[in-house]
CSV table of C-alpha atoms in Angstrom, one decimal:
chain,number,residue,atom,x,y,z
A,1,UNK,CA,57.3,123.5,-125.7
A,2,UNK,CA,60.7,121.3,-125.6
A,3,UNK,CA,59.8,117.3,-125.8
A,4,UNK,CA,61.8,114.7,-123.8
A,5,UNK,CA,62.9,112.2,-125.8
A,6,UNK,CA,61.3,109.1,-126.0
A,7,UNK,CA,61.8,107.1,-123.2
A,8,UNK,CA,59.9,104.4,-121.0
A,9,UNK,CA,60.2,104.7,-117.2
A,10,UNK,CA,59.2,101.5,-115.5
A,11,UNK,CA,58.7,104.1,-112.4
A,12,UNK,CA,55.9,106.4,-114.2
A,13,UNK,CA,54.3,103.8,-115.4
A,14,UNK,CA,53.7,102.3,-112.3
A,15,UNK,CA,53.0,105.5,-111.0
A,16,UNK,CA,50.1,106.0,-113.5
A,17,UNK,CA,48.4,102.5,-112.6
A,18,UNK,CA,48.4,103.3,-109.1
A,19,UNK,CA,47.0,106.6,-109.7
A,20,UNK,CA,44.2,105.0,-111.9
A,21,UNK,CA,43.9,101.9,-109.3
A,22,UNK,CA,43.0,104.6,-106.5
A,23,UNK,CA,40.7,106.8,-107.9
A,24,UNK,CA,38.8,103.4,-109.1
A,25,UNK,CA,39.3,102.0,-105.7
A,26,UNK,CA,37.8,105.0,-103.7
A,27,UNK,CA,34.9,106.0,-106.0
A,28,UNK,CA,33.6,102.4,-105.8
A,29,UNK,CA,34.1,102.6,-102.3
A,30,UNK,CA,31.6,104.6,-101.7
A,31,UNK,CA,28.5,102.0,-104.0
A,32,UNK,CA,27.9,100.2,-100.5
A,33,UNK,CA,27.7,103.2,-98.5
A,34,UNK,CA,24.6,104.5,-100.4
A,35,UNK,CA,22.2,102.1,-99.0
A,36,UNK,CA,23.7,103.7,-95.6
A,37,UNK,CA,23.9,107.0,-96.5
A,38,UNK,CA,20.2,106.9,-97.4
A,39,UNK,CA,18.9,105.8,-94.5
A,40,UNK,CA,21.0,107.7,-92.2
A,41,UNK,CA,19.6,111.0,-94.0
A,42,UNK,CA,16.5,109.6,-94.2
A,43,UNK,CA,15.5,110.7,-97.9
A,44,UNK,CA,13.4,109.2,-100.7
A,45,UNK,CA,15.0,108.3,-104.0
A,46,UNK,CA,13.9,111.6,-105.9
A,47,UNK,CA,15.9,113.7,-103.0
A,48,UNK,CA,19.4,111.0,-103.3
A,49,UNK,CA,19.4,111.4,-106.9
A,50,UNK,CA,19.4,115.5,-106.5
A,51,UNK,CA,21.8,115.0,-103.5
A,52,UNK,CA,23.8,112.8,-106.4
A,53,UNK,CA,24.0,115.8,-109.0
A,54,UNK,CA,26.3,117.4,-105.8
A,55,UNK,CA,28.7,114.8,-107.1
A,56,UNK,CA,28.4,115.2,-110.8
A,57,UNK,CA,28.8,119.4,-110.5
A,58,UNK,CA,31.7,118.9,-108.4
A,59,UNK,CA,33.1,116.7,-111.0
A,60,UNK,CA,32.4,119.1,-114.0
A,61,UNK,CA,33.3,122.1,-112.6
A,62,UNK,CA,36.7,120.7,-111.4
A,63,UNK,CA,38.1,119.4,-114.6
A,64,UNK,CA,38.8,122.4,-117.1
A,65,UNK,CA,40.0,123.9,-113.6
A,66,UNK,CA,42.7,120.9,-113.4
A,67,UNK,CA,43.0,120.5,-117.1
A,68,UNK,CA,44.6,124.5,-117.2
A,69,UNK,CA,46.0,123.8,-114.1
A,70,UNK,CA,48.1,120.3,-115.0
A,71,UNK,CA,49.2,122.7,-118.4
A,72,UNK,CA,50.7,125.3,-116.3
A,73,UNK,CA,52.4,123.1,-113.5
A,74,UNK,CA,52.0,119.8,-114.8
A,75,UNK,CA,49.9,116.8,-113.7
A,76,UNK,CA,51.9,115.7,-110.3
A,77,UNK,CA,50.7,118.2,-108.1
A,78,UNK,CA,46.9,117.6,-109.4
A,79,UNK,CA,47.2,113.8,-108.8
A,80,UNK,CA,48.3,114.0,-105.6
A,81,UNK,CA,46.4,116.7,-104.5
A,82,UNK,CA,43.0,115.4,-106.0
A,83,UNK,CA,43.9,111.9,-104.8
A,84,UNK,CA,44.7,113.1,-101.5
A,85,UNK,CA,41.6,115.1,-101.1
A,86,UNK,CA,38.9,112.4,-102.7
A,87,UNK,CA,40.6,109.7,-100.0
A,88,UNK,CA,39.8,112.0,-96.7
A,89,UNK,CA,36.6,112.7,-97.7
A,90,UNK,CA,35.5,109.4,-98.3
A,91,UNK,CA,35.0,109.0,-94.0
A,92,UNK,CA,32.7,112.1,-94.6
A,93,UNK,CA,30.4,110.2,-96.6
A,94,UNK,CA,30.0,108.0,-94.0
A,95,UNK,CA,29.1,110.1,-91.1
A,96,UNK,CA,27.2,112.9,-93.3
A,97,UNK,CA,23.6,112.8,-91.5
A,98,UNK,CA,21.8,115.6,-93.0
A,99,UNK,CA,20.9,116.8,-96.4
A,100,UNK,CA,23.0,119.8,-96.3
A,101,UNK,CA,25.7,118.1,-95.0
A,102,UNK,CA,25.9,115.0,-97.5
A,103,UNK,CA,25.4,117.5,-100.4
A,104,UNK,CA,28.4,119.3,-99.3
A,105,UNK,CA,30.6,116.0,-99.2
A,106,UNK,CA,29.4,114.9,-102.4
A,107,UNK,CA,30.5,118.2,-104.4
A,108,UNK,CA,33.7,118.0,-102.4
A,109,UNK,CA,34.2,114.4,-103.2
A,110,UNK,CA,33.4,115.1,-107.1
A,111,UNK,CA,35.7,117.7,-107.5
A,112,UNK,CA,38.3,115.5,-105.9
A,113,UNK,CA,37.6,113.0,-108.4
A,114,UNK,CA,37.3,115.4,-111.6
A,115,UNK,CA,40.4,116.8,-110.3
A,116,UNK,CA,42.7,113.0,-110.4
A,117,UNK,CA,40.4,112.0,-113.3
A,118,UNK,CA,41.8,114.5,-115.4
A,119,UNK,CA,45.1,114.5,-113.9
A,120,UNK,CA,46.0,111.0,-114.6
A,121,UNK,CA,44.8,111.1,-118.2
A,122,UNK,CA,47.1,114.3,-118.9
A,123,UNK,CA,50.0,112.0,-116.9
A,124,UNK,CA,48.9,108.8,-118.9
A,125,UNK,CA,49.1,110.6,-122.1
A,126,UNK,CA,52.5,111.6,-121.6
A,127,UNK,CA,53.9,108.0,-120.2
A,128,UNK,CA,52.4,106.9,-123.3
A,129,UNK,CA,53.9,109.0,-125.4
A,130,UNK,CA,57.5,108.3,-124.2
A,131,UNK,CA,56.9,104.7,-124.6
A,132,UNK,CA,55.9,104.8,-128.0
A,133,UNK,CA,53.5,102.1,-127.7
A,134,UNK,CA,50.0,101.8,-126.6
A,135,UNK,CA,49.4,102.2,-122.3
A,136,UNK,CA,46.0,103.0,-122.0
A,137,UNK,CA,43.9,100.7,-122.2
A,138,UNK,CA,45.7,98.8,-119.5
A,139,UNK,CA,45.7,101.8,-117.6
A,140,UNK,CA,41.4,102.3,-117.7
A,141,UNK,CA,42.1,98.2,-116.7
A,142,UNK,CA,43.6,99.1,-113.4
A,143,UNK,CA,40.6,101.7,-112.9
A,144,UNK,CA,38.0,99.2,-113.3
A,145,UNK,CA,40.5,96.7,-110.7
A,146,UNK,CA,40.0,99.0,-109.0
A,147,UNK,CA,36.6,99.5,-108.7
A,148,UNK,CA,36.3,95.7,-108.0
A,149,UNK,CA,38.9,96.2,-105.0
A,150,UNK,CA,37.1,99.1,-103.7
A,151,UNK,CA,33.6,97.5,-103.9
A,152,UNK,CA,34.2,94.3,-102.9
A,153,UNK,CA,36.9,95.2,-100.0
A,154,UNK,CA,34.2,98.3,-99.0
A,155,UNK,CA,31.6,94.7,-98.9
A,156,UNK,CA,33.9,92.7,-97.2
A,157,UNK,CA,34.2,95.3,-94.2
A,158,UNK,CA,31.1,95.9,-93.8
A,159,UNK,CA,29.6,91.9,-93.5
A,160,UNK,CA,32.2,91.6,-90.9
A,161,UNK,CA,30.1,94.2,-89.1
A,162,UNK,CA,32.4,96.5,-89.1
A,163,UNK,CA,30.3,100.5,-89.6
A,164,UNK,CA,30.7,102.4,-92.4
A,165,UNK,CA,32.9,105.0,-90.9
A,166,UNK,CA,35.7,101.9,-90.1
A,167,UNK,CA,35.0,101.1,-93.1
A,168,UNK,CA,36.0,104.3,-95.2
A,169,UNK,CA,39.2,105.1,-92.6
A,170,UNK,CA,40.5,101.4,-93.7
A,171,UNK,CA,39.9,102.6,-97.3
A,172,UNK,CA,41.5,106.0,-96.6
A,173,UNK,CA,44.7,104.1,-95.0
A,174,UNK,CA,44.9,102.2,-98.2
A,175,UNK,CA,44.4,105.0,-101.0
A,176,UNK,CA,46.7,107.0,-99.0
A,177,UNK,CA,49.5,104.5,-99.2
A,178,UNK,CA,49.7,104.0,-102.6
A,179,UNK,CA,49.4,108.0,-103.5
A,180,UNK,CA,52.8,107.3,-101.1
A,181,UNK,CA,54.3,105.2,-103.6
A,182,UNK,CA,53.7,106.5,-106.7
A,183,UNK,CA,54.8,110.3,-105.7
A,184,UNK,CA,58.3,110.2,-106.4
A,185,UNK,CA,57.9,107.9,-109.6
A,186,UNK,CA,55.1,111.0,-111.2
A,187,UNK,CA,56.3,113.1,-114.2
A,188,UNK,CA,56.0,116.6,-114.1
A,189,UNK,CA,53.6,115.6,-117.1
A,190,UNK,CA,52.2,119.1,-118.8
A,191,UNK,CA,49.5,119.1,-121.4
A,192,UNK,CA,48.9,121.4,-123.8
A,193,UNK,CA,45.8,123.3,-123.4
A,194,UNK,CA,42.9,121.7,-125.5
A,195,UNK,CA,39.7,124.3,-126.5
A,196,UNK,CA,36.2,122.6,-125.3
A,197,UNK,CA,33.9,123.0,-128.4
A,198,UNK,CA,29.8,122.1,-128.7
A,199,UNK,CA,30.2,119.0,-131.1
A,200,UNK,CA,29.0,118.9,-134.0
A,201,UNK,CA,28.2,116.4,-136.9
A,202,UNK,CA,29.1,112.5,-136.1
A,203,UNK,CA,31.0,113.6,-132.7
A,204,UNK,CA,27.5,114.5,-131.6
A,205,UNK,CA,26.6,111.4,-132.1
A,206,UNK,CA,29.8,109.6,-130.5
A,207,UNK,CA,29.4,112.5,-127.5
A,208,UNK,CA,26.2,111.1,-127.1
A,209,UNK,CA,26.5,107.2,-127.1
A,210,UNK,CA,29.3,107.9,-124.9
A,211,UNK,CA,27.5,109.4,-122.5
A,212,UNK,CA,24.8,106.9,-122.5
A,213,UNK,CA,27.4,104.3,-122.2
A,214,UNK,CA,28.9,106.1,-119.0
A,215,UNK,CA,25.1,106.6,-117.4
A,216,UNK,CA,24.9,102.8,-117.5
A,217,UNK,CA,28.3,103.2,-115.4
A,218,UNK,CA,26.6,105.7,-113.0
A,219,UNK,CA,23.9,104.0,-112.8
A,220,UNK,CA,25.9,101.0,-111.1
A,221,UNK,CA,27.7,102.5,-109.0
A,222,UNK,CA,25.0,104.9,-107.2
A,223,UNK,CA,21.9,102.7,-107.6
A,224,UNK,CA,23.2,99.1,-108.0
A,225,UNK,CA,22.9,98.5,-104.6
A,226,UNK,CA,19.5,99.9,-103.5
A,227,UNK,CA,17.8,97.9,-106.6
A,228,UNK,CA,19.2,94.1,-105.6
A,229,UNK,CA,18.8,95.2,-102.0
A,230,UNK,CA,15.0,96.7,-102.8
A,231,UNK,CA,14.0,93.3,-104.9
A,232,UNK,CA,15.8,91.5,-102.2
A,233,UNK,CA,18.2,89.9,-103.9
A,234,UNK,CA,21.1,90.6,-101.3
A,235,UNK,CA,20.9,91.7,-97.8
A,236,UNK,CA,21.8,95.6,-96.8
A,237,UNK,CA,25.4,95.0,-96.0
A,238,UNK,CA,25.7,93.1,-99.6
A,239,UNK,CA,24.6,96.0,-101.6
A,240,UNK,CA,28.0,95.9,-103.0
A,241,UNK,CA,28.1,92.9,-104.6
A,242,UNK,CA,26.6,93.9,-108.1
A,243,UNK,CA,29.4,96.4,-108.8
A,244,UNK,CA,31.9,93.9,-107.7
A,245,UNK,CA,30.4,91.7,-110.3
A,246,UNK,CA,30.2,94.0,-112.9
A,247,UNK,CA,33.9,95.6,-112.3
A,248,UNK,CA,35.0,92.1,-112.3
A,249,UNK,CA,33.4,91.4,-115.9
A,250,UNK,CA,34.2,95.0,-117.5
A,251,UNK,CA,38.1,94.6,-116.3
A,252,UNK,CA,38.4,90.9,-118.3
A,253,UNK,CA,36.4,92.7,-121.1
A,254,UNK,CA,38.9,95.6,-121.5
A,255,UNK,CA,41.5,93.3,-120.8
A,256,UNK,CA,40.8,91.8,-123.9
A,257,UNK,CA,39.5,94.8,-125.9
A,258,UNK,CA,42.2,95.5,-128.2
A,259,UNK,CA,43.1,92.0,-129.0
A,260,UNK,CA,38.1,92.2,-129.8
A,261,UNK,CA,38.6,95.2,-131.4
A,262,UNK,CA,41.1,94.0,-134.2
A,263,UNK,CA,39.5,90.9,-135.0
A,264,UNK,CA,35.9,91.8,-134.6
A,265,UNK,CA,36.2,95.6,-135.8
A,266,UNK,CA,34.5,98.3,-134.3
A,267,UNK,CA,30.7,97.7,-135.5
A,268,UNK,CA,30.3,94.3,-134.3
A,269,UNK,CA,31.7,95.7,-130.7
A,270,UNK,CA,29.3,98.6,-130.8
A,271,UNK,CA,26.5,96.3,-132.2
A,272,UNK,CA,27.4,93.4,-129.3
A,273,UNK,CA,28.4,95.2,-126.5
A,274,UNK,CA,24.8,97.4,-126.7
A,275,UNK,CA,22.7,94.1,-127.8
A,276,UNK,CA,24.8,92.2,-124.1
A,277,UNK,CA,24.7,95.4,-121.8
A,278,UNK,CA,20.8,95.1,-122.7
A,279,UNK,CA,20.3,91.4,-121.9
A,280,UNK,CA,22.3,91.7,-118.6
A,281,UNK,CA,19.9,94.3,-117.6
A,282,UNK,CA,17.2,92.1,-118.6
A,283,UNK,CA,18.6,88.7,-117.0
A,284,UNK,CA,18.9,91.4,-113.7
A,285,UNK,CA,15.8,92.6,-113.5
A,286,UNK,CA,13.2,89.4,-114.8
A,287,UNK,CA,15.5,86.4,-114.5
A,288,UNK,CA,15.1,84.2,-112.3
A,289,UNK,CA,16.1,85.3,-108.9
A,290,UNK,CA,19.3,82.4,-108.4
A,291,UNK,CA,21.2,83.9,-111.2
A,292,UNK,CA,19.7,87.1,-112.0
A,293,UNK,CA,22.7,88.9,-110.5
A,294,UNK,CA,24.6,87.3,-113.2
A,295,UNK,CA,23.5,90.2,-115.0
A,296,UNK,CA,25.8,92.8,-113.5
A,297,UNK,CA,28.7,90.5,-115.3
A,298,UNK,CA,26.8,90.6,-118.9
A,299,UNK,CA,26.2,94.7,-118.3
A,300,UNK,CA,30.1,94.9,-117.4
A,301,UNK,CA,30.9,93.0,-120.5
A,302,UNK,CA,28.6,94.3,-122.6
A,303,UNK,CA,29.5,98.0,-121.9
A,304,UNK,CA,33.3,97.1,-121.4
A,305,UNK,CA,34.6,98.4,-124.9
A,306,UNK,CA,32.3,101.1,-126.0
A,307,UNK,CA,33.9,103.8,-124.7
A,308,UNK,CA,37.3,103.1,-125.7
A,309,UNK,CA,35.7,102.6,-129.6
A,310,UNK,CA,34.2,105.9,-129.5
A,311,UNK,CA,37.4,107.4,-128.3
A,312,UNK,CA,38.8,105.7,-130.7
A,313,UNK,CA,36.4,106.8,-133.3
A,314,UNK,CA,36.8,110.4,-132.1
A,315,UNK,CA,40.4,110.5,-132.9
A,316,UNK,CA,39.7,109.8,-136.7
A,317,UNK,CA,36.7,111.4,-137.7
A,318,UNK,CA,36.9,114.8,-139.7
A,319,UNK,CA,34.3,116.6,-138.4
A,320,UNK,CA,36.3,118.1,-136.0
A,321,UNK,CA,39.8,118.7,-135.0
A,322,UNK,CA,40.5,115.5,-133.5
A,323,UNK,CA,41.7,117.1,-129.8
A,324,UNK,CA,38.8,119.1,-129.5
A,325,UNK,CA,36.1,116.1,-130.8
A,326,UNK,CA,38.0,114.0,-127.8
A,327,UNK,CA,37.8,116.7,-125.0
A,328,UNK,CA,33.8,117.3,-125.9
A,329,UNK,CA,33.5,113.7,-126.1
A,330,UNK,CA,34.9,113.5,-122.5
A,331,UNK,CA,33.0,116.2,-121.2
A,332,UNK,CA,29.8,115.0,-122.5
A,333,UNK,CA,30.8,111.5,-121.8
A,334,UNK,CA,31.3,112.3,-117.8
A,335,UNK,CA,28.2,114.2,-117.6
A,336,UNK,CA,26.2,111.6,-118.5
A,337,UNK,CA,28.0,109.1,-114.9
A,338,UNK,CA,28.3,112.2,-112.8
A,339,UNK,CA,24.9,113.8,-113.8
A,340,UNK,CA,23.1,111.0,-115.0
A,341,UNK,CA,22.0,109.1,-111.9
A,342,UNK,CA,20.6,112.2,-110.4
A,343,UNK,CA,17.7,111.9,-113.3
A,344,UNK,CA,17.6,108.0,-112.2
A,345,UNK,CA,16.4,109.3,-109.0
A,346,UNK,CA,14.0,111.1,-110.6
A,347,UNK,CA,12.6,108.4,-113.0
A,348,UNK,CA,12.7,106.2,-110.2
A,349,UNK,CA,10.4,108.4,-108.1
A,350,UNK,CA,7.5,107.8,-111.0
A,351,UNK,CA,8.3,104.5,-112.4
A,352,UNK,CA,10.0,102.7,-109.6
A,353,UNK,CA,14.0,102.2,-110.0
A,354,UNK,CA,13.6,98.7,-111.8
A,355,UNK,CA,11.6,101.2,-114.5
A,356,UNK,CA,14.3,103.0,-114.5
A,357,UNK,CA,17.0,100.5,-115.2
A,358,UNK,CA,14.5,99.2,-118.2
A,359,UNK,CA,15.1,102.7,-119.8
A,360,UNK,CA,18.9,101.8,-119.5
A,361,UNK,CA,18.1,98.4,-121.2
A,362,UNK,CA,16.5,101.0,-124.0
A,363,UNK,CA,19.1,103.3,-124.3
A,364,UNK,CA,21.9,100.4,-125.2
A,365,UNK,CA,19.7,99.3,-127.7
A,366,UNK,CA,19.8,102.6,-129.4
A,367,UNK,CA,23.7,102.4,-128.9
A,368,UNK,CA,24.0,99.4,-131.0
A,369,UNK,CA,22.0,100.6,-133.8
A,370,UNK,CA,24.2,103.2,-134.3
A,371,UNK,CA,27.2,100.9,-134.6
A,372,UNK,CA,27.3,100.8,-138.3
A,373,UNK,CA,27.4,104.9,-138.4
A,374,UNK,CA,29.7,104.9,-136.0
A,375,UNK,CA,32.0,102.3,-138.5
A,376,UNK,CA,31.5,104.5,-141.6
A,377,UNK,CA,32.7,107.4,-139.5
């Protein structure tokens, strides 16, 4: 295939950050619609978190889909067309009243956002590439900015008493707008297709921490609010709060990351980040109850630059040809915040969702003992 030449289009880059701000922006939307969503159906934790998996198959089944799709006509029409579809079906969240019903939005609502996850990496790759210099970490910034809009504006609404399904429609009018903007400034972006392998070896192992890493993300977003509001640490229509807190803290901590990852090297922020996403669990769920949401900001900074060190990692390891050790690192990576809350529902069904969030605690601990592997890889 015939490369452009090198450029760097002020107009796709901005087109890539909005992209990335929207998809952020309505996925965390929907964190303070759970406690809602819940009660409206009227189910028990076990029977959200296998309503939840809805979202995660969705997701997974979506993105090899868009991934041949962006290869063959490129990653504007995915963008917009996932972007579009994930905004109009976040109003369906919020009127969905059965079980049947809310499964069915979820899976649409996960493929959606497989679809403009995938979409805007293939785009972001590309932008990158013609700037010849380093774009993506800034862009994963404007995802986690937009997390914090999304939460804390979905928060906002709703304390001003306004219902969930005003709520969602303002949301809607705002994704919407900025899908507006940055269609004429996409690239027809195309990717070249990229085989999924099992992985083997040491990507096994960065496949793995990834995933737990992006559980602990999961986890946030779909049960962050029914803990604090189930120890009563907030009231219903603050559910939101926590992930506001922790998008706030992982987008300062990725913010930051490469300017971390150069001076502290990528042990010490494996080692740190696990040993600080731990204690911010703890602080949440023993400290003492005037500051113990303090620890959604030590879990988002804790947990900010994993991920992009594994990716990292992924990329020069020689287990594997580094494309296909980064695309199973991905897939295994999403499974683990698409799928992975469903099994909190189930774990929270026998040892209560606070037990639940101490096996998170657990598993970051296991994350930072396998920093120094991670190094020598």
């Amino acid at each position: 295939m015939t490369r452009p030449p090198p450029s760097d289009p002020a107009g796709a880059r901005l087109a890539t950050r909005l992209a990335f701000l929207v998809a952020g922006f309505v996925m965390a939307c929907w964190a303070p619609l759970v406690p809602f969503a819940k009660a409206r159906a009227g189910i028990d934790d076990a029977t959200l978190g296998l309503l939840l998996l809805s979202l995660g198959i969705g997701s997974v089944v979506a993105m090899p889909v868009t991934g041949a799709l962006a290869a063959r006509r490129g990653s504007r029409p995915m963008i917009l067309g996932g972007g579009t579809l994930l905004a109009l079906l976040l109003p369906a969240l919020a009127v969905a009243d059965g079980t049947a019903t809310l499964a069915i939005a979820l899976l649409g609502f996960g493929a959606a956002l497989g679809t403009i996850d995938v979409a805007m990496n293939v785009h972001a790759v590309e932008v990158e590439r013609r700037a010849g210099r380093p774009l993506m970490s800034g862009f994963h910034a404007l995802f986690s900015i937009g997390g914090f809009a999304g939460a804390g504006g979905m928060t906002a609404l709703l304390a001003a008493g306004l219902s969930p399904l005003a709520g969602t429609i303002v949301a809607t009018g705002v994704a919407l707008t900025a899908l507006a903007v940055a269609a004429p400034r996409l690239l027809a972006a195309r990717g070249d297709p990229t085989p999924l392998a099992w992985p083997r070896g040491v990507v096994l192992l960065l496949a793995l921490l990834a995933a737990t890493t992006f559980l602990v993300e999961g986890a946030i977003l779909d049960w962050g609010a029914l803990l604090v509001t189930g120890m009563g640490l907030v009231g219903l229509a603050q559910g939101g709060l926590g992930y506001m807190i922790f998008s706030v803290a992982m987008t300062v901590g990725r913010l930051a990351g490469d300017r971390a990852v150069r001076r502290l090297g990528t042990a010490c922020i494996l080692f740190g980040g696990g040993i600080v996403t731990a204690a911010g669990f703890a602080l949440l769920l023993a400290g003492p109850s005037t500051i113990a949401m303090a620890g959604f900001a030590l879990v988002g900074l804790g947990a900010s630059n994993i991920v992009p060190v594994l990716f990292s990692a992924a990329g020069r390891q020689r287990t594997m040809p580094p494309p296909i050790a980064i695309a199973a690192v991905t897939t295994l990576g999403y499974a683990g915040i698409l799928a992975g809350p469903a099994g909190i529902g189930l774990a929270a069904q026998r040892i209560g969702l606070p037990g639940a969030f101490w096996t998170l605690a657990g598993l970051m601990i296991l994350v930072s003992l396998a920093a120094r592997r991670v190094a020598r890889a």
